[in-house]
Amino acid sequence: MLNRIVANIQDIGHRVIDSVWRLGNASRFFILVLLKSGTCLRRFSLVIRELYYTGVLSLIIIIVSGLFVGMVLGLQGYETLQKYGSESAVGTLVALSLVRELGPVVSALLFASRAGSAITAEIGLMKATEQLSAMGMMAVDPIARVVAPRFWAGVISMPLLAAMFSVMGVFGGYLVTVVFIGVDAGSFWSQMQGAVDFRFDIINGFIKSCFFGVAITAIAVYEGYDAPPTAEGVSGATTRTVVTSSLVILGLDFILTAFMFRGIS
Amino acid sequence: MQRTTMDLWVGLFVLVGIGALMILSLKVGNLNAYSMAQTYTITGNFENIGGLKVRAPVKSSGVVVGRVSNIQFSTKTYDAVVTMNMDSRYQFPKDTFASILTAGLLGEQYIGLSVGGDERMLAEGDNIMKTNSAMVLEEMIGRFLFDKAAEEEAF
């Protein structure tokens, strides 16, 4: 009986130590990537190649979902606001919720599942087929040559994608409420412009998406680099990337929101 | 894929992204309306500011002419000291009347300026002498009931 209890406690301890170990490894890897990113920032064509795969190819899903999220927000917002006779405030509702929260968060979730998983699978497979070791043999640092360009491409493209998501969302809201339902276009735009502040809303949303970009790509490249070199290991790492980065995005979003919008009505 | 095509796509991607940021700040956020190039600060003492918040607009005839930059409680006069950043394109006479008003029935509160007739203008650091507090619903109902009771006693 006592042995069983001790074994259970040992199990808990083992798990805690293991996760702390992993976190420490991930932080060291993150710092290593930052230190070794000099090469790819000088040879910027490496980053441009990755920007194409992470940024440009994510455009379709970001634009389409931004449009639909904005349209749904407009429709639902209109349904509720018209009960109080203030349907012209629907522009404010759509713009504020997109710029502050939905734009950065939803585009980051999409980015994690579209680009983050691809980065992990690619690096994991490179490791499994010993391409990374081969690079090391040829005195090419795989972190500087493979990991760092992917990291920077993700960091650069995330804020841009979030901004496009917000713009498409506002356009979708405009389309549904002004063009289809017939809310007055002037009050739609003017109420929106009166309520959205450049510093407090747009800059804060931008800062949020930068944080998300760093978090997603850091998790994705670490999971890929750390994946066990088997087919099973790569698939597990890809799943972990999506799950971990989604949770990190939501948690980080709460913390950032608490810091940014505290005391601001 | 050809190197130049990829460069083209990435270039387009970055340009569209920056364009989206510009649209957000100019069309959605209306950046240019907020950037008051030159401002001067004036203060006003209010007995009760109600729900006035920092960044609330200061309006005259419905036009935004400034913003509330700071709200503090003064232990000298035991009332609220509201600091306002005013656009220096707009000058107001010294006897301007400042009152805390509400936009709509449930809307945000703002400071409304009614222009006086003095020939001297408010300058940096001046204090608005004539102020009118925010309406507090309980006080209004209380006063109404009190007046009603006084009326009935008179009969």
Short mmCIF file of C-alpha atoms in Angstrom, two decimals:
data_model
loop_
_atom_site.label_atom_id
_atom_site.label_comp_id
_atom_site.label_asym_id
_atom_site.label_seq_id
_atom_site.Cartn_x
_atom_site.Cartn_y
_atom_site.Cartn_z
CA MET A 1 0.00 0.00 0.00
CA LEU A 2 2.69 2.47 1.08
CA ASN A 3 4.75 1.45 -1.91
CA ARG A 4 1.89 2.24 -4.26
CA ILE A 5 1.46 5.72 -2.77
CA VAL A 6 5.18 6.39 -2.98
CA ALA A 7 5.19 5.21 -6.60
CA ASN A 8 2.31 7.55 -7.44
CA ILE A 9 4.07 10.50 -5.83
CA GLN A 10 7.23 9.57 -7.70
CA ASP A 11 5.23 9.54 -10.92
CA ILE A 12 3.94 13.07 -10.27
CA GLY A 13 7.45 14.23 -9.42
CA HIS A 14 8.84 12.64 -12.55
CA ARG A 15 6.29 14.40 -14.72
CA VAL A 16 6.95 17.80 -13.11
CA ILE A 17 10.71 17.42 -13.47
CA ASP A 18 10.26 16.27 -17.04
CA SER A 19 8.13 19.27 -18.03
CA VAL A 20 10.47 21.74 -16.31
CA TRP A 21 13.33 20.05 -18.17
CA ARG A 22 11.50 20.44 -21.48
CA LEU A 23 10.68 24.08 -20.77
CA GLY A 24 14.32 24.78 -19.96
CA ASN A 25 15.43 23.02 -23.13
CA ALA A 26 12.92 25.00 -25.18
CA SER A 27 14.13 28.30 -23.67
CA ARG A 28 17.76 27.42 -24.38
CA PHE A 29 16.82 26.47 -27.94
CA PHE A 30 14.93 29.77 -28.36
CA ILE A 31 17.98 31.77 -27.23
CA LEU A 32 20.19 29.68 -29.50
CA VAL A 33 17.94 30.48 -32.47
CA LEU A 34 18.09 34.19 -31.66
CA LEU A 35 21.88 34.09 -31.32
CA LYS A 36 22.34 32.24 -34.60
CA SER A 37 19.91 34.29 -36.65
CA GLY A 38 22.66 36.65 -37.84
CA THR A 39 23.35 34.51 -40.92
CA CYS A 40 19.78 34.40 -42.18
CA LEU A 41 19.25 38.11 -41.56
CA ARG A 42 22.32 38.85 -43.66
CA ARG A 43 21.32 36.34 -46.35
CA PHE A 44 17.73 37.49 -46.41
CA SER A 45 16.78 35.32 -49.41
CA LEU A 46 16.58 32.37 -46.99
CA VAL A 47 13.87 34.19 -45.02
CA ILE A 48 12.07 35.24 -48.21
CA ARG A 49 11.77 31.60 -49.29
CA GLU A 50 10.18 30.72 -45.95
CA LEU A 51 7.98 33.84 -46.03
CA TYR A 52 6.48 32.44 -49.20
CA TYR A 53 5.61 29.13 -47.54
CA THR A 54 4.39 30.48 -44.18
CA GLY A 55 2.97 33.84 -45.21
CA VAL A 56 1.81 33.84 -48.80
CA LEU A 57 0.32 30.35 -48.71
CA SER A 58 -1.61 31.20 -45.51
CA LEU A 59 -3.23 34.18 -47.24
CA ILE A 60 -6.26 32.34 -48.61
CA ILE A 61 -7.40 30.85 -45.31
CA ILE A 62 -6.76 34.13 -43.43
CA ILE A 63 -8.66 36.25 -45.94
CA VAL A 64 -11.62 33.90 -46.29
CA SER A 65 -12.04 33.31 -42.56
CA GLY A 66 -11.57 37.02 -41.80
CA LEU A 67 -14.33 37.86 -44.25
CA PHE A 68 -16.71 35.31 -42.76
CA VAL A 69 -15.93 36.17 -39.13
CA GLY A 70 -16.65 39.82 -39.94
CA MET A 71 -19.89 38.94 -41.72
CA VAL A 72 -21.10 36.81 -38.80
CA LEU A 73 -20.12 39.51 -36.30
CA GLY A 74 -22.04 42.07 -38.32
CA LEU A 75 -25.11 39.88 -38.56
CA GLN A 76 -25.19 38.88 -34.89
CA GLY A 77 -24.30 42.37 -33.71
CA TYR A 78 -27.07 43.84 -35.83
CA GLU A 79 -29.64 41.34 -34.47
CA THR A 80 -28.89 42.36 -30.88
CA LEU A 81 -28.24 46.07 -31.36
CA GLN A 82 -31.40 46.72 -33.36
CA LYS A 83 -33.44 45.72 -30.28
CA TYR A 84 -32.05 48.83 -28.60
CA GLY A 85 -32.37 50.96 -31.69
CA SER A 86 -28.63 51.47 -31.96
CA GLU A 87 -27.86 49.41 -35.05
CA SER A 88 -25.48 52.11 -36.27
CA ALA A 89 -23.11 51.06 -33.47
CA VAL A 90 -22.57 47.77 -35.29
CA GLY A 91 -19.48 49.22 -36.99
CA THR A 92 -17.95 49.95 -33.59
CA LEU A 93 -18.75 46.45 -32.39
CA VAL A 94 -17.25 44.76 -35.43
CA ALA A 95 -14.13 46.93 -35.57
CA LEU A 96 -13.33 46.90 -31.86
CA SER A 97 -13.80 43.17 -31.41
CA LEU A 98 -11.75 42.44 -34.52
CA VAL A 99 -8.91 44.86 -33.90
CA ARG A 100 -8.54 44.12 -30.20
CA GLU A 101 -9.22 40.40 -29.93
CA LEU A 102 -10.51 38.35 -32.84
CA GLY A 103 -8.06 39.59 -35.46
CA PRO A 104 -4.88 38.69 -33.57
CA VAL A 105 -6.27 35.61 -31.79
CA VAL A 106 -8.17 33.86 -34.59
CA SER A 107 -5.51 34.56 -37.19
CA ALA A 108 -2.90 33.24 -34.73
CA LEU A 109 -4.93 30.04 -34.21
CA LEU A 110 -5.24 29.60 -37.96
CA PHE A 111 -1.58 30.39 -38.44
CA ALA A 112 -0.60 27.80 -35.82
CA SER A 113 -2.57 25.08 -37.55
CA ARG A 114 -1.70 26.13 -41.11
CA ALA A 115 1.96 27.17 -40.86
CA GLY A 116 3.11 26.03 -37.41
CA SER A 117 2.25 22.39 -38.08
CA ALA A 118 3.98 22.55 -41.47
CA ILE A 119 7.16 23.94 -39.91
CA THR A 120 7.20 21.20 -37.26
CA ALA A 121 6.55 18.42 -39.76
CA GLU A 122 9.21 19.72 -42.13
CA ILE A 123 11.94 20.09 -39.51
CA GLY A 124 10.94 16.83 -37.82
CA LEU A 125 11.12 14.95 -41.09
CA MET A 126 14.46 16.55 -41.91
CA LYS A 127 15.69 15.26 -38.58
CA ALA A 128 14.17 11.79 -39.11
CA THR A 129 15.84 11.45 -42.51
CA GLU A 130 19.11 12.68 -41.00
CA GLN A 131 19.31 15.75 -43.22
CA LEU A 132 20.09 17.88 -40.19
CA SER A 133 22.97 15.63 -39.16
CA ALA A 134 24.24 15.67 -42.74
CA MET A 135 24.26 19.46 -42.65
CA GLY A 136 26.19 19.33 -39.40
CA MET A 137 28.73 17.02 -41.09
CA MET A 138 29.22 19.59 -43.84
CA ALA A 139 29.88 22.27 -41.18
CA VAL A 140 26.57 23.98 -41.96
CA ASP A 141 24.81 24.85 -38.75
CA PRO A 142 21.25 23.46 -39.10
CA ILE A 143 19.89 25.97 -36.58
CA ALA A 144 21.26 28.91 -38.54
CA ARG A 145 20.39 27.44 -41.94
CA VAL A 146 17.03 25.69 -41.34
CA VAL A 147 15.49 26.84 -38.04
CA ALA A 148 16.27 30.56 -37.87
CA PRO A 149 14.85 31.50 -41.33
CA ARG A 150 11.59 29.71 -40.51
CA PHE A 151 11.41 31.45 -37.15
CA TRP A 152 11.89 34.93 -38.59
CA ALA A 153 9.51 34.29 -41.48
CA GLY A 154 6.79 33.39 -38.96
CA VAL A 155 7.53 36.41 -36.77
CA ILE A 156 7.33 38.75 -39.78
CA SER A 157 4.22 37.28 -41.39
CA MET A 158 2.03 36.93 -38.27
CA PRO A 159 1.32 40.67 -37.66
CA LEU A 160 0.74 41.22 -41.38
CA LEU A 161 -1.72 38.33 -41.55
CA ALA A 162 -3.53 39.59 -38.43
CA ALA A 163 -3.88 43.06 -39.97
CA MET A 164 -5.28 41.55 -43.17
CA PHE A 165 -7.70 39.44 -41.11
CA SER A 166 -8.99 42.55 -39.32
CA VAL A 167 -9.36 44.51 -42.53
CA MET A 168 -11.23 41.68 -44.23
CA GLY A 169 -13.42 41.32 -41.13
CA VAL A 170 -14.34 45.01 -41.13
CA PHE A 171 -15.06 44.73 -44.84
CA GLY A 172 -17.25 41.65 -44.21
CA GLY A 173 -19.15 43.49 -41.49
CA TYR A 174 -19.60 46.44 -43.83
CA LEU A 175 -20.82 44.12 -46.58
CA VAL A 176 -23.48 42.47 -44.43
CA THR A 177 -24.76 45.42 -42.43
CA VAL A 178 -24.46 48.32 -44.88
CA VAL A 179 -24.81 46.66 -48.27
CA PHE A 180 -27.24 43.81 -47.48
CA ILE A 181 -29.22 45.03 -44.45
CA GLY A 182 -29.03 48.73 -45.13
CA VAL A 183 -27.49 50.37 -42.07
CA ASP A 184 -26.42 53.92 -42.88
CA ALA A 185 -22.87 53.85 -44.27
CA GLY A 186 -21.96 57.25 -42.81
CA SER A 187 -22.86 56.36 -39.25
CA PHE A 188 -21.25 52.92 -39.64
CA TRP A 189 -17.87 54.46 -40.47
CA SER A 190 -18.07 57.53 -38.26
CA GLN A 191 -19.12 55.64 -35.13
CA MET A 192 -16.32 53.15 -35.82
CA GLN A 193 -13.76 55.89 -36.29
CA GLY A 194 -14.95 57.63 -33.16
CA ALA A 195 -14.56 54.51 -31.03
CA VAL A 196 -11.38 52.91 -32.37
CA ASP A 197 -8.29 54.60 -31.01
CA PHE A 198 -4.99 54.29 -32.86
CA ARG A 199 -2.74 53.85 -29.83
CA PHE A 200 -4.98 51.87 -27.54
CA ASP A 201 -6.64 49.56 -30.03
CA ILE A 202 -4.65 49.21 -33.23
CA ILE A 203 -1.13 49.37 -31.79
CA ASN A 204 -2.11 47.01 -28.96
CA GLY A 205 -3.60 44.54 -31.43
CA PHE A 206 -0.42 44.75 -33.48
CA ILE A 207 1.75 44.11 -30.40
CA LYS A 208 -0.43 41.12 -29.53
CA SER A 209 0.01 39.56 -32.96
CA CYS A 210 3.79 40.07 -32.75
CA PHE A 211 3.84 38.19 -29.44
CA PHE A 212 1.72 35.40 -30.95
CA GLY A 213 4.02 35.16 -33.96
CA VAL A 214 7.07 34.70 -31.75
CA ALA A 215 5.26 32.16 -29.53
CA ILE A 216 3.86 30.03 -32.39
CA THR A 217 7.04 29.81 -34.42
CA ALA A 218 9.22 29.25 -31.36
CA ILE A 219 7.00 26.33 -30.31
CA ALA A 220 6.82 24.97 -33.87
CA VAL A 221 10.57 24.98 -34.53
CA TYR A 222 11.34 23.55 -31.07
CA GLU A 223 8.83 20.73 -31.44
CA GLY A 224 10.21 19.91 -34.87
CA TYR A 225 13.81 19.97 -33.74
CA ASP A 226 13.00 17.95 -30.62
CA ALA A 227 10.80 15.35 -32.35
CA PRO A 228 11.80 11.68 -32.03
CA PRO A 229 13.18 10.69 -35.45
CA THR A 230 10.35 8.31 -36.33
CA ALA A 231 7.11 8.67 -38.27
CA GLU A 232 5.19 8.41 -35.02
CA GLY A 233 7.43 10.97 -33.35
CA VAL A 234 6.93 13.53 -36.13
CA SER A 235 3.16 13.11 -36.08
CA GLY A 236 3.10 13.47 -32.29
CA ALA A 237 5.26 16.60 -32.49
CA THR A 238 2.96 18.14 -35.10
CA THR A 239 -0.08 17.52 -32.90
CA ARG A 240 1.73 18.94 -29.88
CA THR A 241 2.63 22.09 -31.86
CA VAL A 242 -0.97 22.83 -32.69
CA VAL A 243 -2.30 22.03 -29.21
CA THR A 244 0.45 23.83 -27.29
CA SER A 245 0.49 26.91 -29.45
CA SER A 246 -3.31 27.23 -29.35
CA LEU A 247 -3.26 27.06 -25.55
CA VAL A 248 -0.31 29.46 -25.35
CA ILE A 249 -2.09 31.92 -27.68
CA LEU A 250 -5.22 31.95 -25.51
CA GLY A 251 -3.29 32.24 -22.26
CA LEU A 252 -0.97 34.91 -23.63
CA ASP A 253 -3.98 36.78 -24.98
CA PHE A 254 -5.52 36.96 -21.53
CA ILE A 255 -2.29 38.21 -19.96
CA LEU A 256 -1.69 40.81 -22.69
CA THR A 257 -5.29 42.01 -22.54
CA ALA A 258 -5.08 42.36 -18.78
CA PHE A 259 -1.97 44.51 -19.15
CA MET A 260 -3.18 46.56 -22.13
CA PHE A 261 -6.80 47.34 -21.47
CA ARG A 262 -6.83 47.49 -17.68
CA GLY A 263 -8.63 50.62 -16.55
CA ILE A 264 -9.51 51.71 -20.07
CA SER A 265 -13.18 51.77 -20.85
CA MET B 1 9.38 27.45 -57.94
CA GLN B 2 11.33 30.14 -59.73
CA ARG B 3 13.20 32.47 -57.44
CA THR B 4 11.84 35.65 -59.02
CA THR B 5 8.19 34.51 -58.83
CA MET B 6 8.64 33.72 -55.17
CA ASP B 7 10.18 37.14 -54.56
CA LEU B 8 7.27 38.73 -56.35
CA TRP B 9 4.69 36.92 -54.24
CA VAL B 10 6.49 37.69 -50.99
CA GLY B 11 6.85 41.32 -51.99
CA LEU B 12 3.14 41.50 -52.76
CA PHE B 13 2.35 39.79 -49.44
CA VAL B 14 4.37 42.30 -47.44
CA LEU B 15 2.93 45.25 -49.35
CA VAL B 16 -0.65 44.04 -48.85
CA GLY B 17 0.07 43.47 -45.14
CA ILE B 18 1.45 46.97 -44.69
CA GLY B 19 -1.49 48.28 -46.70
CA ALA B 20 -3.86 46.48 -44.32
CA LEU B 21 -2.13 48.14 -41.36
CA MET B 22 -2.49 51.53 -43.07
CA ILE B 23 -6.20 50.92 -43.72
CA LEU B 24 -6.67 49.92 -40.09
CA SER B 25 -5.01 53.05 -38.78
CA LEU B 26 -6.46 55.53 -41.28
CA LYS B 27 -9.89 54.21 -42.21
CA VAL B 28 -10.87 52.22 -39.11
CA GLY B 29 -8.93 54.08 -36.44
CA ASN B 30 -9.15 57.52 -38.04
CA LEU B 31 -5.62 58.38 -36.96
CA ASN B 32 -5.51 61.89 -38.42
CA ALA B 33 -8.51 63.13 -36.45
CA TYR B 34 -6.83 62.34 -33.15
CA SER B 35 -3.43 63.76 -33.78
CA MET B 36 -3.84 67.21 -32.36
CA ALA B 37 -0.57 68.76 -33.37
CA GLN B 38 -0.38 71.47 -30.73
CA THR B 39 -2.27 71.42 -27.50
CA TYR B 40 -2.63 73.50 -24.39
CA THR B 41 -3.88 72.21 -21.06
CA ILE B 42 -6.57 73.73 -18.92
CA THR B 43 -8.11 72.45 -15.72
CA GLY B 44 -11.58 72.55 -14.26
CA ASN B 45 -12.86 71.76 -10.77
CA PHE B 46 -16.04 69.74 -10.70
CA GLU B 47 -18.11 68.90 -7.64
CA ASN B 48 -19.06 65.55 -9.13
CA ILE B 49 -17.70 64.05 -12.33
CA GLY B 50 -20.14 61.12 -12.48
CA GLY B 51 -18.76 58.53 -14.90
CA LEU B 52 -16.28 60.76 -16.73
CA LYS B 53 -13.19 58.87 -17.86
CA VAL B 54 -9.72 59.82 -19.00
CA ARG B 55 -9.67 60.20 -22.83
CA ALA B 56 -13.29 61.36 -22.85
CA PRO B 57 -13.87 64.07 -25.46
CA VAL B 58 -14.22 67.78 -24.73
CA LYS B 59 -16.81 69.19 -27.09
CA SER B 60 -18.06 72.61 -27.99
CA SER B 61 -21.19 72.81 -30.16
CA GLY B 62 -20.75 69.07 -30.65
CA VAL B 63 -17.28 69.38 -32.19
CA VAL B 64 -14.41 67.59 -30.44
CA VAL B 65 -11.96 70.32 -29.38
CA GLY B 66 -9.90 68.38 -26.85
CA ARG B 67 -9.62 65.37 -24.60
CA VAL B 68 -9.60 64.74 -20.88
CA SER B 69 -6.02 63.83 -19.99
CA ASN B 70 -6.16 63.44 -16.22
CA ILE B 71 -8.68 63.26 -13.38
CA GLN B 72 -7.61 63.75 -9.78
CA PHE B 73 -9.18 64.44 -6.44
CA SER B 74 -8.00 67.60 -4.74
CA THR B 75 -7.76 67.56 -0.95
CA LYS B 76 -7.51 71.37 -0.91
CA THR B 77 -10.90 72.06 -2.38
CA TYR B 78 -12.39 68.57 -1.92
CA ASP B 79 -13.54 68.23 -5.47
CA ALA B 80 -12.38 66.61 -8.71
CA VAL B 81 -9.72 68.35 -10.80
CA VAL B 82 -10.08 67.47 -14.48
CA THR B 83 -7.15 68.28 -16.78
CA MET B 84 -8.03 68.75 -20.44
CA ASN B 85 -5.73 68.77 -23.47
CA MET B 86 -7.18 71.31 -25.87
CA ASP B 87 -6.42 71.68 -29.55
CA SER B 88 -4.60 74.99 -29.87
CA ARG B 89 -6.53 75.84 -33.03
CA TYR B 90 -9.49 76.52 -30.76
CA GLN B 91 -9.29 79.33 -28.21
CA PHE B 92 -11.99 79.92 -25.62
CA PRO B 93 -12.87 83.01 -23.54
CA LYS B 94 -11.98 83.04 -19.84
CA ASP B 95 -15.59 82.81 -18.70
CA THR B 96 -16.35 79.64 -20.69
CA PHE B 97 -18.80 77.37 -18.91
CA ALA B 98 -17.81 73.68 -18.64
CA SER B 99 -20.42 71.06 -17.84
CA ILE B 100 -20.36 67.27 -17.81
CA LEU B 101 -22.93 65.95 -20.24
CA THR B 102 -24.04 62.53 -21.41
CA ALA B 103 -24.20 61.49 -25.06
CA GLY B 104 -27.63 59.96 -25.52
CA LEU B 105 -29.54 58.32 -22.73
CA LEU B 106 -26.95 55.69 -21.83
CA GLY B 107 -23.96 57.01 -23.74
CA GLU B 108 -20.51 58.04 -22.66
CA GLN B 109 -19.96 61.20 -20.66
CA TYR B 110 -18.10 64.15 -22.08
CA ILE B 111 -17.32 67.75 -21.19
CA GLY B 112 -19.34 70.35 -23.01
CA LEU B 113 -18.00 73.89 -23.28
CA SER B 114 -20.44 76.79 -23.59
CA VAL B 115 -18.62 79.86 -24.80
CA GLY B 116 -18.75 83.02 -22.69
CA GLY B 117 -18.22 86.62 -23.66
CA ASP B 118 -14.90 87.53 -22.07
CA GLU B 119 -12.28 89.11 -24.31
CA ARG B 120 -9.35 87.39 -22.62
CA MET B 121 -8.73 83.82 -23.74
CA LEU B 122 -7.96 80.71 -21.70
CA ALA B 123 -4.23 80.01 -21.83
CA GLU B 124 -1.95 77.12 -20.86
CA GLY B 125 -2.56 76.04 -17.25
CA ASP B 126 -5.66 78.18 -16.71
CA ASN B 127 -8.58 77.03 -14.61
CA ILE B 128 -12.17 77.16 -15.80
CA MET B 129 -14.05 79.03 -13.10
CA LYS B 130 -17.59 78.09 -14.01
CA THR B 131 -18.36 74.40 -13.98
CA ASN B 132 -21.45 72.27 -13.79
CA SER B 133 -21.34 68.78 -12.30
CA ALA B 134 -22.58 65.58 -13.83
CA MET B 135 -26.20 64.71 -13.25
CA VAL B 136 -26.57 61.93 -10.73
CA LEU B 137 -29.84 60.08 -11.10
CA GLU B 138 -30.38 59.49 -7.36
CA GLU B 139 -29.90 63.19 -6.54
CA MET B 140 -32.29 64.17 -9.30
CA ILE B 141 -34.99 61.78 -8.07
CA GLY B 142 -34.37 62.91 -4.50
CA ARG B 143 -34.76 66.57 -5.44
CA PHE B 144 -37.89 65.78 -7.43
CA LEU B 145 -39.50 63.96 -4.47
CA PHE B 146 -38.47 66.76 -2.11
CA ASP B 147 -40.02 69.40 -4.36
CA LYS B 148 -43.18 67.32 -4.71
CA ALA B 149 -43.50 67.01 -0.91
CA ALA B 150 -42.91 70.76 -0.45
CA GLU B 151 -45.59 71.48 -3.06
CA GLU B 152 -48.14 69.32 -1.32
CA GLU B 153 -47.41 70.97 2.05
CA ALA B 154 -48.07 74.36 0.55
CA PHE B 155 -51.56 73.41 -0.46
#
